[in-house]
Amino acid sequence: METPKNEEKITKKHYGIKIILVGDTNVGKTQIIRRYVDKTFDDIYVSTIGYDLKPVNIELEDKIFKLSIYDTVGQEKFRSIIRGYFKNSACAIIVFDITNEQSFESVKQWFEECKSLGSKDIHMVLVGNKIDLEDKRKVSEEEGNKLADELGINYFETSAKAGKNIETIFNEIYESINKI
Ligand code: GDP
Ligand code: MG
């Protein structure tokens, strides 16, 4: 006998996840979100003071992830991002630009900021963006991996421009949520 459609829906587990993006200005945070959101669902754009919120629903087999992806709006200086940005955040994506050493050096401070202002058990990932600019690379993949190991988080290299590995970041997040 066929299962009614609405009964299928009821068995799906719903997960609400708040994801924040941090990192120096110009590393590609906004483009990473744009690339990810535009590819999957409609991007409802809610502009607020200090950050933008992009709500996205992702359906995977028996689960529905309701994502709230928060993007900073020109406030990427330590201590300048309002506390509310970090509040109840389940995940933080720390982004640096592989062609910009300074942005890599800032990673540790962003990590500490998330630890101190984010949720107690906040899940973090490190992202080295702009790998399409390989000839301008200043931070090697090894360095990225080494730092991520030190911090005890995963490392991904991406290109928002080429659409490379962007989905991988979010899939890792879903997997980590799945384990809870
Ligand atoms: P944000 O300040 O961290 O939000 O950075 P944006 O997303 O605004 O990007 C800053 C600049 O870097 C813009 O000019 C983007 O077009 C560019 N950019 C972002 N991601 C990439 C990428 O993967 N490759 C290249 N070549 N440029 C990128
Ligand atoms: Mg931005």
Coordinates of N, CA, C and O and ligand atoms in Angstrom, one line a residue:
M1 N 0.8 -1.2 0.0 CA 0.0 0.0 0.0 C 0.9 1.3 0.0 O 1.9 1.3 0.6
E2 N 0.4 2.3 -0.7 CA 1.2 3.5 -0.8 C 1.1 4.4 0.5 O 0.0 4.5 1.1
T3 N 2.2 4.9 0.9 CA 2.2 5.8 2.1 C 1.8 7.2 1.6 O 2.3 7.7 0.6
P4 N 0.8 7.8 2.3 CA 0.4 9.1 2.0 C 1.6 10.1 2.1 O 2.4 9.9 3.0
K5 N 1.6 11.1 1.2 CA 2.7 12.1 1.2 C 2.8 12.8 2.5 O 3.9 13.0 3.0
N6 N 1.7 13.2 3.1 CA 1.8 14.0 4.4 C 2.4 13.2 5.5 O 3.0 13.7 6.4
E7 N 2.2 11.9 5.5 CA 2.7 11.0 6.6 C 4.2 11.0 6.5 O 4.9 11.0 7.4
E8 N 4.7 11.0 5.2 CA 6.2 11.0 5.0 C 6.8 12.2 5.6 O 7.8 12.1 6.3
K9 N 6.1 13.3 5.4 CA 6.6 14.6 6.0 C 6.7 14.6 7.5 O 7.7 15.0 8.0
I10 N 5.7 14.0 8.1 CA 5.7 13.9 9.6 C 7.0 13.2 10.1 O 7.5 13.6 11.2
T11 N 7.4 12.2 9.4 CA 8.5 11.4 9.9 C 9.9 12.1 9.7 O 10.9 11.7 10.3
K12 N 9.9 13.2 9.0 CA 11.1 13.9 8.8 C 11.5 14.7 10.0 O 10.7 15.3 10.7
K13 N 12.8 14.6 10.4 CA 13.3 15.4 11.5 C 13.6 16.8 11.1 O 14.3 17.0 10.1
H14 N 13.2 17.7 11.9 CA 13.6 19.1 11.6 C 14.7 19.6 12.5 O 14.7 19.4 13.7
Y15 N 15.7 20.3 11.8 CA 16.8 20.8 12.5 C 16.9 22.3 12.2 O 17.0 22.7 11.1
G16 N 16.9 23.1 13.2 CA 17.1 24.6 13.0 C 18.5 24.9 13.3 O 19.0 24.5 14.4
I17 N 19.2 25.4 12.4 CA 20.7 25.7 12.6 C 21.0 27.1 12.3 O 20.7 27.6 11.2
K18 N 21.7 27.8 13.2 CA 22.2 29.1 13.0 C 23.7 29.0 12.6 O 24.5 28.5 13.4
I19 N 24.0 29.5 11.4 CA 25.4 29.5 11.0 C 25.9 30.9 10.8 O 25.2 31.7 10.2
I20 N 27.0 31.2 11.4 CA 27.6 32.5 11.2 C 28.9 32.5 10.4 O 29.6 31.5 10.5
L21 N 29.1 33.5 9.6 CA 30.4 33.6 8.9 C 31.2 34.7 9.5 O 30.7 35.8 9.7
V22 N 32.5 34.3 9.8 CA 33.4 35.3 10.4 C 34.7 35.3 9.6 O 35.0 34.3 8.8
G23 N 35.5 36.3 9.7 CA 36.7 36.4 9.0 C 36.9 37.9 8.6 O 36.0 38.7 8.6
D24 N 38.2 38.2 8.2 CA 38.4 39.6 7.8 C 37.6 40.0 6.7 O 37.0 39.2 5.9
T25 N 37.5 41.3 6.5 CA 36.8 41.9 5.3 C 37.4 41.5 4.0 O 38.7 41.3 4.0
N26 N 36.6 41.2 3.0 CA 37.1 41.0 1.7 C 37.6 39.5 1.4 O 38.2 39.2 0.3
V27 N 37.4 38.6 2.4 CA 37.9 37.3 2.2 C 36.9 36.4 1.3 O 37.3 35.4 0.8
G28 N 35.7 36.9 1.2 CA 34.7 36.2 0.3 C 33.5 35.6 1.1 O 32.8 34.8 0.5
K29 N 33.3 36.1 2.3 CA 32.1 35.6 3.1 C 30.8 35.7 2.4 O 30.0 34.8 2.2
T30 N 30.5 36.9 1.9 CA 29.3 37.2 1.2 C 29.1 36.4 -0.1 O 28.0 35.8 -0.3
Q31 N 30.2 36.2 -0.8 CA 30.1 35.5 -2.0 C 30.0 34.0 -1.8 O 29.3 33.3 -2.6
I32 N 30.5 33.5 -0.7 CA 30.3 32.1 -0.3 C 28.8 31.8 -0.1 O 28.3 30.8 -0.6
I33 N 28.2 32.7 0.7 CA 26.8 32.5 1.0 C 26.0 32.6 -0.3 O 25.1 31.8 -0.5
R34 N 26.3 33.6 -1.1 CA 25.5 33.8 -2.3 C 25.6 32.6 -3.2 O 24.6 32.2 -3.7
R35 N 26.8 32.1 -3.3 CA 27.0 30.9 -4.2 C 26.2 29.7 -3.7 O 25.6 29.0 -4.4
Y36 N 26.2 29.6 -2.4 CA 25.5 28.4 -1.8 C 24.0 28.6 -1.9 O 23.3 27.7 -2.3
V37 N 23.5 29.7 -1.5 CA 22.1 30.0 -1.4 C 21.5 30.0 -2.8 O 20.4 29.4 -3.0
D38 N 22.0 30.7 -3.7 CA 21.5 30.9 -5.0 C 21.4 29.5 -5.7 O 20.5 29.3 -6.5
K39 N 22.3 28.6 -5.4 CA 22.3 27.3 -6.1 C 21.2 26.4 -5.6 O 20.9 25.5 -6.3
T40 N 20.7 26.6 -4.4 CA 19.8 25.7 -3.8 C 18.3 26.2 -3.8 O 17.5 25.7 -4.5
F41 N 18.1 27.2 -3.0 CA 16.8 27.7 -2.8 C 16.7 29.2 -3.0 O 17.7 29.9 -3.2
D42 N 15.5 29.7 -3.1 CA 15.3 31.2 -3.3 C 16.0 31.9 -2.1 O 16.0 31.5 -1.0
D43 N 16.6 33.0 -2.5 CA 17.3 33.7 -1.4 C 16.5 34.9 -0.9 O 16.4 35.9 -1.6
I44 N 15.8 34.7 0.2 CA 15.0 35.7 0.8 C 16.0 36.6 1.5 O 16.9 36.2 2.3
Y45 N 15.9 37.9 1.2 CA 17.0 38.8 1.7 C 16.4 39.7 2.8 O 15.6 40.5 2.5
V46 N 16.9 39.5 4.0 CA 16.4 40.4 5.1 C 17.6 41.2 5.6 O 18.5 40.7 6.2
S47 N 17.6 42.5 5.3 CA 18.7 43.3 5.7 C 18.5 43.9 7.1 O 17.4 44.4 7.4
T48 N 19.5 43.7 8.0 CA 19.3 44.2 9.3 C 20.6 45.0 9.7 O 21.6 45.0 8.9
I49 N 20.6 45.7 10.8 CA 21.8 46.4 11.2 C 22.9 45.5 11.7 O 22.6 44.7 12.6
G50 N 24.0 45.5 11.1 CA 25.1 44.7 11.5 C 25.3 43.4 10.8 O 26.4 42.9 10.7
Y51 N 24.2 42.8 10.3 CA 24.3 41.6 9.6 C 23.1 41.3 8.7 O 22.1 41.9 8.9
D52 N 23.3 40.5 7.7 CA 22.2 40.0 6.9 C 21.9 38.6 7.2 O 22.7 37.8 7.6
L53 N 20.6 38.3 7.1 CA 20.1 36.9 7.4 C 19.6 36.3 6.1 O 18.7 36.9 5.5
K54 N 20.1 35.1 5.8 CA 19.6 34.4 4.7 C 19.0 33.0 5.2 O 19.7 32.1 5.5
P55 N 17.6 32.9 5.2 CA 17.0 31.7 5.6 C 17.0 30.7 4.4 O 16.6 31.0 3.3
V56 N 17.4 29.4 4.7 CA 17.4 28.4 3.6 C 16.9 27.1 4.2 O 17.2 26.7 5.3
N57 N 16.0 26.4 3.4 CA 15.6 25.1 3.8 C 16.3 24.0 3.0 O 16.2 24.1 1.7
I58 N 16.9 23.0 3.6 CA 17.6 22.0 2.8 C 16.9 20.7 3.2 O 16.9 20.3 4.4
E59 N 16.4 19.9 2.2 CA 15.8 18.6 2.6 C 16.8 17.5 2.1 O 17.2 17.4 1.0
L60 N 17.2 16.6 3.1 CA 18.0 15.5 2.8 C 17.4 14.3 3.4 O 17.2 14.1 4.6
E61 N 17.0 13.4 2.5 CA 16.4 12.1 2.9 C 15.3 12.3 4.0 O 14.3 12.9 3.7
D62 N 15.6 11.9 5.2 CA 14.6 12.0 6.3 C 14.7 13.3 7.1 O 14.2 13.3 8.2
K63 N 15.5 14.2 6.7 CA 15.8 15.4 7.5 C 15.5 16.7 6.7 O 15.6 16.8 5.5
I64 N 15.0 17.7 7.5 CA 14.9 19.0 6.9 C 15.7 20.0 7.8 O 15.5 20.1 9.0
F65 N 16.7 20.6 7.2 CA 17.5 21.6 7.8 C 17.0 23.0 7.5 O 17.0 23.4 6.4
K66 N 16.7 23.7 8.6 CA 16.3 25.1 8.4 C 17.4 25.9 8.8 O 17.7 26.1 10.0
L67 N 18.1 26.4 7.8 CA 19.3 27.2 8.1 C 19.1 28.7 8.2 O 18.3 29.2 7.5
S68 N 19.7 29.3 9.2 CA 19.7 30.8 9.2 C 21.2 31.1 9.1 O 22.0 30.9 10.0
I69 N 21.5 31.6 7.9 CA 22.9 32.0 7.6 C 23.1 33.4 7.8 O 22.5 34.3 7.1
Y70 N 24.0 33.8 8.7 CA 24.2 35.2 9.1 C 25.5 35.7 8.5 O 26.6 35.1 8.7
D71 N 25.4 36.8 7.7 CA 26.6 37.4 7.1 C 26.8 38.8 7.7 O 25.9 39.6 7.9
T72 N 28.1 39.0 8.0 CA 28.4 40.4 8.6 C 28.4 41.4 7.5 O 28.6 41.1 6.3
V73 N 28.0 42.6 7.9 CA 27.9 43.7 6.9 C 28.9 44.8 7.3 O 28.6 45.6 8.1
G74 N 30.1 44.7 6.8 CA 31.1 45.7 7.0 C 31.5 46.0 8.5 O 31.8 47.1 8.8
Q75 N 31.4 44.9 9.3 CA 31.8 45.1 10.7 C 32.8 44.1 11.1 O 32.9 43.7 12.3
E76 N 33.7 43.7 10.2 CA 34.6 42.6 10.5 C 35.8 43.0 11.2 O 36.9 42.5 10.9
K77 N 35.6 43.8 12.3 CA 36.8 44.1 13.1 C 36.5 43.4 14.4 O 35.4 43.4 14.9
F78 N 37.5 42.8 15.1 CA 37.3 42.1 16.3 C 36.6 43.0 17.3 O 36.9 44.2 17.4
R79 N 35.7 42.4 18.1 CA 35.0 43.1 19.1 C 34.0 44.1 18.6 O 33.3 44.7 19.3
S80 N 33.9 44.3 17.3 CA 33.0 45.3 16.8 C 31.6 44.7 16.4 O 30.6 45.3 16.3
I81 N 31.7 43.4 16.1 CA 30.5 42.7 15.8 C 29.6 42.5 17.0 O 30.1 42.1 18.1
I82 N 28.4 42.9 16.9 CA 27.5 42.9 18.1 C 27.3 41.5 18.6 O 27.3 40.5 17.8
R83 N 27.2 41.4 19.9 CA 27.0 40.1 20.6 C 25.9 39.3 20.0 O 26.0 38.1 19.9
G84 N 24.8 39.9 19.6 CA 23.6 39.2 19.1 C 24.0 38.4 17.9 O 23.3 37.4 17.6
Y85 N 25.0 38.7 17.2 CA 25.4 38.0 16.0 C 25.8 36.6 16.4 O 25.6 35.6 15.7
F86 N 26.5 36.4 17.5 CA 27.0 35.1 18.0 C 26.0 34.3 18.7 O 26.1 33.1 18.9
K87 N 25.0 35.0 19.2 CA 24.0 34.4 20.1 C 23.3 33.1 19.5 O 22.9 33.2 18.3
N88 N 23.3 32.0 20.2 CA 22.7 30.8 19.7 C 23.2 30.2 18.4 O 22.5 29.5 17.7
S89 N 24.4 30.6 18.1 CA 25.0 30.1 16.8 C 25.5 28.7 17.0 O 26.3 28.4 17.9
A90 N 25.0 27.7 16.2 CA 25.4 26.3 16.3 C 26.7 26.1 15.6 O 27.5 25.3 16.0
C91 N 27.0 26.9 14.5 CA 28.1 26.7 13.7 C 28.7 28.0 13.3 O 28.0 29.0 13.0
A92 N 30.1 28.0 13.2 CA 30.8 29.2 12.7 C 31.7 28.8 11.6 O 32.5 27.8 11.7
I93 N 31.6 29.5 10.4 CA 32.5 29.2 9.3 C 33.6 30.4 9.4 O 33.2 31.5 9.2
I94 N 34.8 30.0 9.7 CA 35.9 31.0 9.7 C 36.6 31.0 8.4 O 37.1 30.0 7.9
V95 N 36.5 32.2 7.7 CA 37.0 32.3 6.4 C 38.3 33.2 6.3 O 38.3 34.2 7.0
F96 N 39.3 32.7 5.5 CA 40.4 33.6 5.2 C 40.6 33.4 3.7 O 40.0 32.6 3.0
D97 N 41.4 34.3 3.2 CA 41.7 34.4 1.7 C 43.1 33.8 1.5 O 44.1 34.4 2.1
I98 N 43.3 32.8 0.8 CA 44.6 32.1 0.6 C 45.6 33.1 -0.1 O 46.8 32.8 0.0
T99 N 45.2 34.2 -0.6 CA 46.1 35.1 -1.2 C 46.4 36.3 -0.3 O 47.1 37.2 -0.7
N100 N 45.9 36.2 0.9 CA 46.1 37.3 1.9 C 46.6 36.7 3.3 O 45.8 36.2 4.0
E101 N 47.9 36.9 3.5 CA 48.4 36.3 4.7 C 47.8 36.9 6.0 O 47.6 36.2 7.0
Q102 N 47.6 38.2 6.0 CA 47.0 38.9 7.1 C 45.7 38.2 7.5 O 45.4 38.0 8.7
S103 N 44.9 37.9 6.5 CA 43.6 37.3 6.8 C 43.7 35.9 7.5 O 42.9 35.5 8.3
F104 N 44.8 35.2 7.1 CA 45.2 33.9 7.7 C 45.6 34.1 9.2 O 45.3 33.3 10.1
E105 N 46.4 35.2 9.4 CA 46.9 35.4 10.8 C 45.7 35.8 11.7 O 45.9 35.6 12.9
S106 N 44.7 36.3 11.2 CA 43.5 36.7 12.0 C 42.7 35.5 12.4 O 41.9 35.7 13.3
V107 N 42.9 34.4 11.8 CA 42.0 33.2 12.1 C 41.9 32.8 13.6 O 40.9 32.6 14.1
K108 N 43.1 32.8 14.2 CA 43.1 32.4 15.6 C 42.3 33.4 16.5 O 41.6 32.9 17.4
Q109 N 42.3 34.7 16.2 CA 41.5 35.6 16.9 C 40.0 35.4 16.7 O 39.2 35.5 17.6
W110 N 39.7 35.1 15.4 CA 38.3 34.8 15.1 C 37.8 33.6 15.8 O 36.7 33.5 16.3
F111 N 38.7 32.6 15.9 CA 38.4 31.3 16.7 C 38.1 31.7 18.1 O 37.1 31.2 18.7
E112 N 39.0 32.5 18.7 CA 38.8 32.8 20.1 C 37.5 33.6 20.3 O 36.8 33.4 21.3
E113 N 37.2 34.5 19.4 CA 36.0 35.3 19.5 C 34.8 34.5 19.4 O 33.8 34.6 20.2
C114 N 34.8 33.5 18.6 CA 33.6 32.5 18.5 C 33.5 31.7 19.7 O 32.4 31.5 20.2
K115 N 34.7 31.3 20.3 CA 34.7 30.5 21.5 C 34.1 31.3 22.7 O 33.3 30.8 23.5
S116 N 34.5 32.6 22.8 CA 34.0 33.4 23.9 C 32.6 33.9 23.8 O 31.9 34.1 24.7
L117 N 32.2 34.2 22.5 CA 30.9 34.9 22.4 C 29.9 33.9 21.8 O 28.7 34.2 21.9
G118 N 30.3 32.8 21.2 CA 29.3 31.9 20.6 C 28.8 30.9 21.6 O 29.1 31.0 22.8
S119 N 28.0 29.9 21.2 CA 27.4 28.9 22.0 C 28.6 28.1 22.6 O 29.6 28.0 22.0
K120 N 28.4 27.5 23.8 CA 29.4 26.7 24.5 C 30.0 25.6 23.6 O 31.2 25.4 23.5
D121 N 29.1 24.9 22.8 CA 29.5 23.8 22.0 C 29.5 24.1 20.5 O 29.2 23.3 19.7
I122 N 29.8 25.4 20.2 CA 29.8 25.8 18.8 C 30.7 25.0 17.9 O 31.8 24.7 18.3
H123 N 30.2 24.6 16.8 CA 30.9 23.8 15.8 C 31.6 24.7 14.8 O 30.9 25.6 14.2
M124 N 32.9 24.6 14.6 CA 33.6 25.5 13.7 C 34.3 24.8 12.6 O 34.7 23.7 12.7
V125 N 34.4 25.5 11.4 CA 35.2 25.0 10.3 C 36.0 26.1 9.8 O 35.6 27.3 9.9
L126 N 37.2 25.7 9.3 CA 38.1 26.7 8.7 C 38.0 26.6 7.2 O 38.1 25.5 6.6
V127 N 37.9 27.8 6.5 CA 37.8 27.8 5.1 C 38.9 28.8 4.5 O 38.9 29.9 4.8
G128 N 39.7 28.2 3.6 CA 40.6 29.0 2.8 C 40.0 29.3 1.4 O 39.9 28.3 0.6
N129 N 39.6 30.5 1.2 CA 38.8 30.8 -0.1 C 39.7 31.4 -1.1 O 40.9 31.8 -0.9
K130 N 39.2 31.5 -2.4 CA 39.9 32.0 -3.6 C 40.9 31.1 -4.1 O 42.0 31.6 -4.6
I131 N 40.7 29.8 -4.1 CA 41.7 28.9 -4.7 C 41.8 29.0 -6.2 O 42.7 28.4 -6.8
D132 N 40.9 29.8 -6.8 CA 41.0 30.0 -8.3 C 42.2 30.9 -8.6 O 42.7 31.0 -9.7
L133 N 42.7 31.6 -7.5 CA 43.8 32.5 -7.7 C 45.1 31.8 -7.2 O 45.9 32.4 -6.4
E134 N 45.4 30.6 -7.7 CA 46.5 29.8 -7.3 C 47.8 30.5 -7.5 O 48.7 30.4 -6.6
D135 N 48.0 31.3 -8.6 CA 49.3 32.0 -8.8 C 49.5 33.1 -7.8 O 50.7 33.6 -7.7
K136 N 48.5 33.5 -7.1 CA 48.7 34.6 -6.1 C 48.7 34.0 -4.6 O 48.7 34.7 -3.7
R137 N 48.7 32.7 -4.5 CA 48.6 32.0 -3.2 C 49.7 32.4 -2.3 O 50.9 32.4 -2.7
K138 N 49.4 32.7 -1.1 CA 50.4 33.1 0.0 C 50.3 32.1 1.1 O 51.3 32.0 1.9
V139 N 49.2 31.4 1.3 CA 49.1 30.4 2.4 C 48.9 29.0 1.7 O 48.0 28.8 0.9
S140 N 49.8 28.1 2.1 CA 49.7 26.8 1.5 C 48.6 26.0 2.1 O 48.2 26.3 3.2
E141 N 48.2 24.9 1.4 CA 47.2 24.0 2.0 C 47.7 23.4 3.3 O 46.9 23.1 4.2
E142 N 49.0 23.1 3.3 CA 49.6 22.5 4.5 C 49.4 23.4 5.7 O 49.1 22.9 6.8
E143 N 49.7 24.7 5.5 CA 49.6 25.6 6.6 C 48.1 25.7 7.1 O 47.9 25.8 8.3
G144 N 47.2 25.7 6.1 CA 45.8 25.7 6.5 C 45.4 24.5 7.3 O 44.8 24.6 8.3
N145 N 45.9 23.3 6.8 CA 45.6 22.1 7.5 C 46.2 22.0 8.9 O 45.6 21.6 9.9
K146 N 47.4 22.6 9.0 CA 48.2 22.5 10.3 C 47.4 23.4 11.3 O 47.2 23.0 12.5
L147 N 47.0 24.6 10.9 CA 46.3 25.5 11.8 C 45.0 24.8 12.3 O 44.6 24.9 13.4
A148 N 44.3 24.3 11.3 CA 43.0 23.6 11.6 C 43.2 22.5 12.6 O 42.4 22.4 13.5
D149 N 44.2 21.7 12.4 CA 44.5 20.6 13.4 C 44.8 21.2 14.8 O 44.3 20.6 15.7
E150 N 45.5 22.2 14.8 CA 45.8 22.9 16.1 C 44.5 23.3 16.8 O 44.4 23.2 18.0
L151 N 43.6 23.8 16.0 CA 42.3 24.3 16.6 C 41.3 23.2 16.8 O 40.3 23.4 17.4
G152 N 41.6 22.0 16.2 CA 40.7 20.9 16.3 C 39.5 21.0 15.5 O 38.4 20.5 15.9
I153 N 39.7 21.6 14.3 CA 38.5 21.7 13.4 C 38.9 21.3 12.0 O 40.1 21.0 11.7
N154 N 37.9 21.1 11.1 CA 38.2 20.7 9.7 C 38.6 21.9 8.8 O 38.1 23.0 9.1
Y155 N 39.4 21.6 7.8 CA 39.8 22.6 6.9 C 39.3 22.3 5.5 O 39.4 21.2 5.0
F156 N 38.8 23.3 4.8 CA 38.4 23.2 3.4 C 38.9 24.3 2.6 O 39.0 25.5 3.1
E157 N 39.3 24.1 1.3 CA 39.7 25.1 0.4 C 38.6 25.3 -0.6 O 38.1 24.3 -1.2
T158 N 38.3 26.5 -0.8 CA 37.1 26.8 -1.7 C 37.4 27.9 -2.7 O 38.4 28.7 -2.6
S159 N 36.5 28.0 -3.7 CA 36.5 29.1 -4.6 C 35.0 29.5 -4.7 O 34.3 28.7 -5.4
A160 N 34.6 30.6 -4.2 CA 33.2 31.1 -4.4 C 33.0 31.4 -5.8 O 32.0 31.2 -6.4
K161 N 34.1 31.9 -6.4 CA 34.0 32.4 -7.8 C 33.8 31.2 -8.7 O 32.9 31.3 -9.6
A162 N 34.5 30.1 -8.6 CA 34.4 29.0 -9.4 C 33.3 28.0 -8.9 O 33.1 27.0 -9.6
G163 N 32.8 28.3 -7.8 CA 31.8 27.3 -7.2 C 32.4 26.0 -6.7 O 31.8 25.0 -6.8
K164 N 33.7 26.1 -6.3 CA 34.4 24.9 -5.9 C 34.3 24.7 -4.4 O 34.7 25.5 -3.6
N165 N 33.9 23.5 -4.0 CA 33.9 23.0 -2.6 C 33.0 23.7 -1.7 O 33.0 23.5 -0.5
I166 N 32.1 24.6 -2.2 CA 31.2 25.4 -1.3 C 30.2 24.4 -0.6 O 30.0 24.5 0.6
E167 N 29.7 23.5 -1.4 CA 28.7 22.6 -0.8 C 29.3 21.7 0.2 O 28.7 21.3 1.2
T168 N 30.6 21.4 0.0 CA 31.4 20.5 1.0 C 31.3 21.1 2.4 O 31.2 20.4 3.4
I169 N 31.5 22.4 2.5 CA 31.5 23.1 3.8 C 30.2 22.8 4.5 O 30.1 22.4 5.7
F170 N 29.1 23.0 3.8 CA 27.8 22.9 4.4 C 27.4 21.4 4.7 O 26.8 21.1 5.7
N171 N 27.9 20.5 3.8 CA 27.7 19.1 4.0 C 28.4 18.6 5.3 O 27.8 17.8 6.1
E172 N 29.5 19.2 5.5 CA 30.3 18.8 6.8 C 29.5 19.3 8.0 O 29.4 18.6 9.0
I173 N 28.9 20.4 7.9 CA 28.0 21.0 9.0 C 26.8 20.1 9.2 O 26.5 19.7 10.4
Y174 N 26.2 19.6 8.1 CA 25.0 18.8 8.3 C 25.4 17.5 9.0 O 24.7 17.0 9.9
E175 N 26.6 16.9 8.6 CA 27.0 15.7 9.2 C 27.3 15.9 10.7 O 27.0 15.0 11.5
S176 N 27.9 17.0 11.0 CA 28.2 17.2 12.5 C 26.9 17.4 13.3 O 26.9 16.9 14.4
I177 N 25.9 18.0 12.7 CA 24.7 18.2 13.4 C 24.0 16.8 13.5 O 23.4 16.5 14.5
N178 N 24.1 16.0 12.5 CA 23.6 14.6 12.5 C 24.0 13.8 13.7 O 23.3 12.9 14.1
K179 N 25.3 14.0 14.1 CA 25.9 13.2 15.1 C 25.3 13.5 16.5 O 25.5 12.8 17.5
I180 N 24.7 14.7 16.6 CA 24.2 15.1 18.0 C 23.1 14.2 18.5 O 22.2 13.9 17.7
Ligands
GDP1 P1 33.5 39.7 2.4 O1 34.0 41.1 2.8 O2 34.3 38.7 3.2 O3 32.0 39.5 2.5 O4 34.0 39.4 0.9 P2 33.1 39.4 -0.4 O5 32.3 38.2 -0.5 O6 32.4 40.7 -0.5 O7 34.3 39.3 -1.5 C1 35.3 40.3 -1.5 C2 36.0 40.3 -2.9 O8 36.6 39.1 -3.2 C3 34.9 40.6 -4.0 O9 35.5 41.4 -5.0 C4 34.7 39.2 -4.6 O10 34.3 39.2 -5.9 C5 36.0 38.5 -4.4 N1 35.9 37.1 -4.2 C6 35.1 36.4 -3.3 N2 35.3 35.1 -3.4 C7 36.2 34.9 -4.4 C8 36.8 33.7 -5.0 O11 36.6 32.6 -4.6 N3 37.8 34.0 -5.9 C9 38.1 35.2 -6.4 N4 39.0 35.3 -7.4 N5 37.5 36.3 -5.9 C10 36.6 36.2 -4.9
MG2 MG 30.6 40.7 3.1

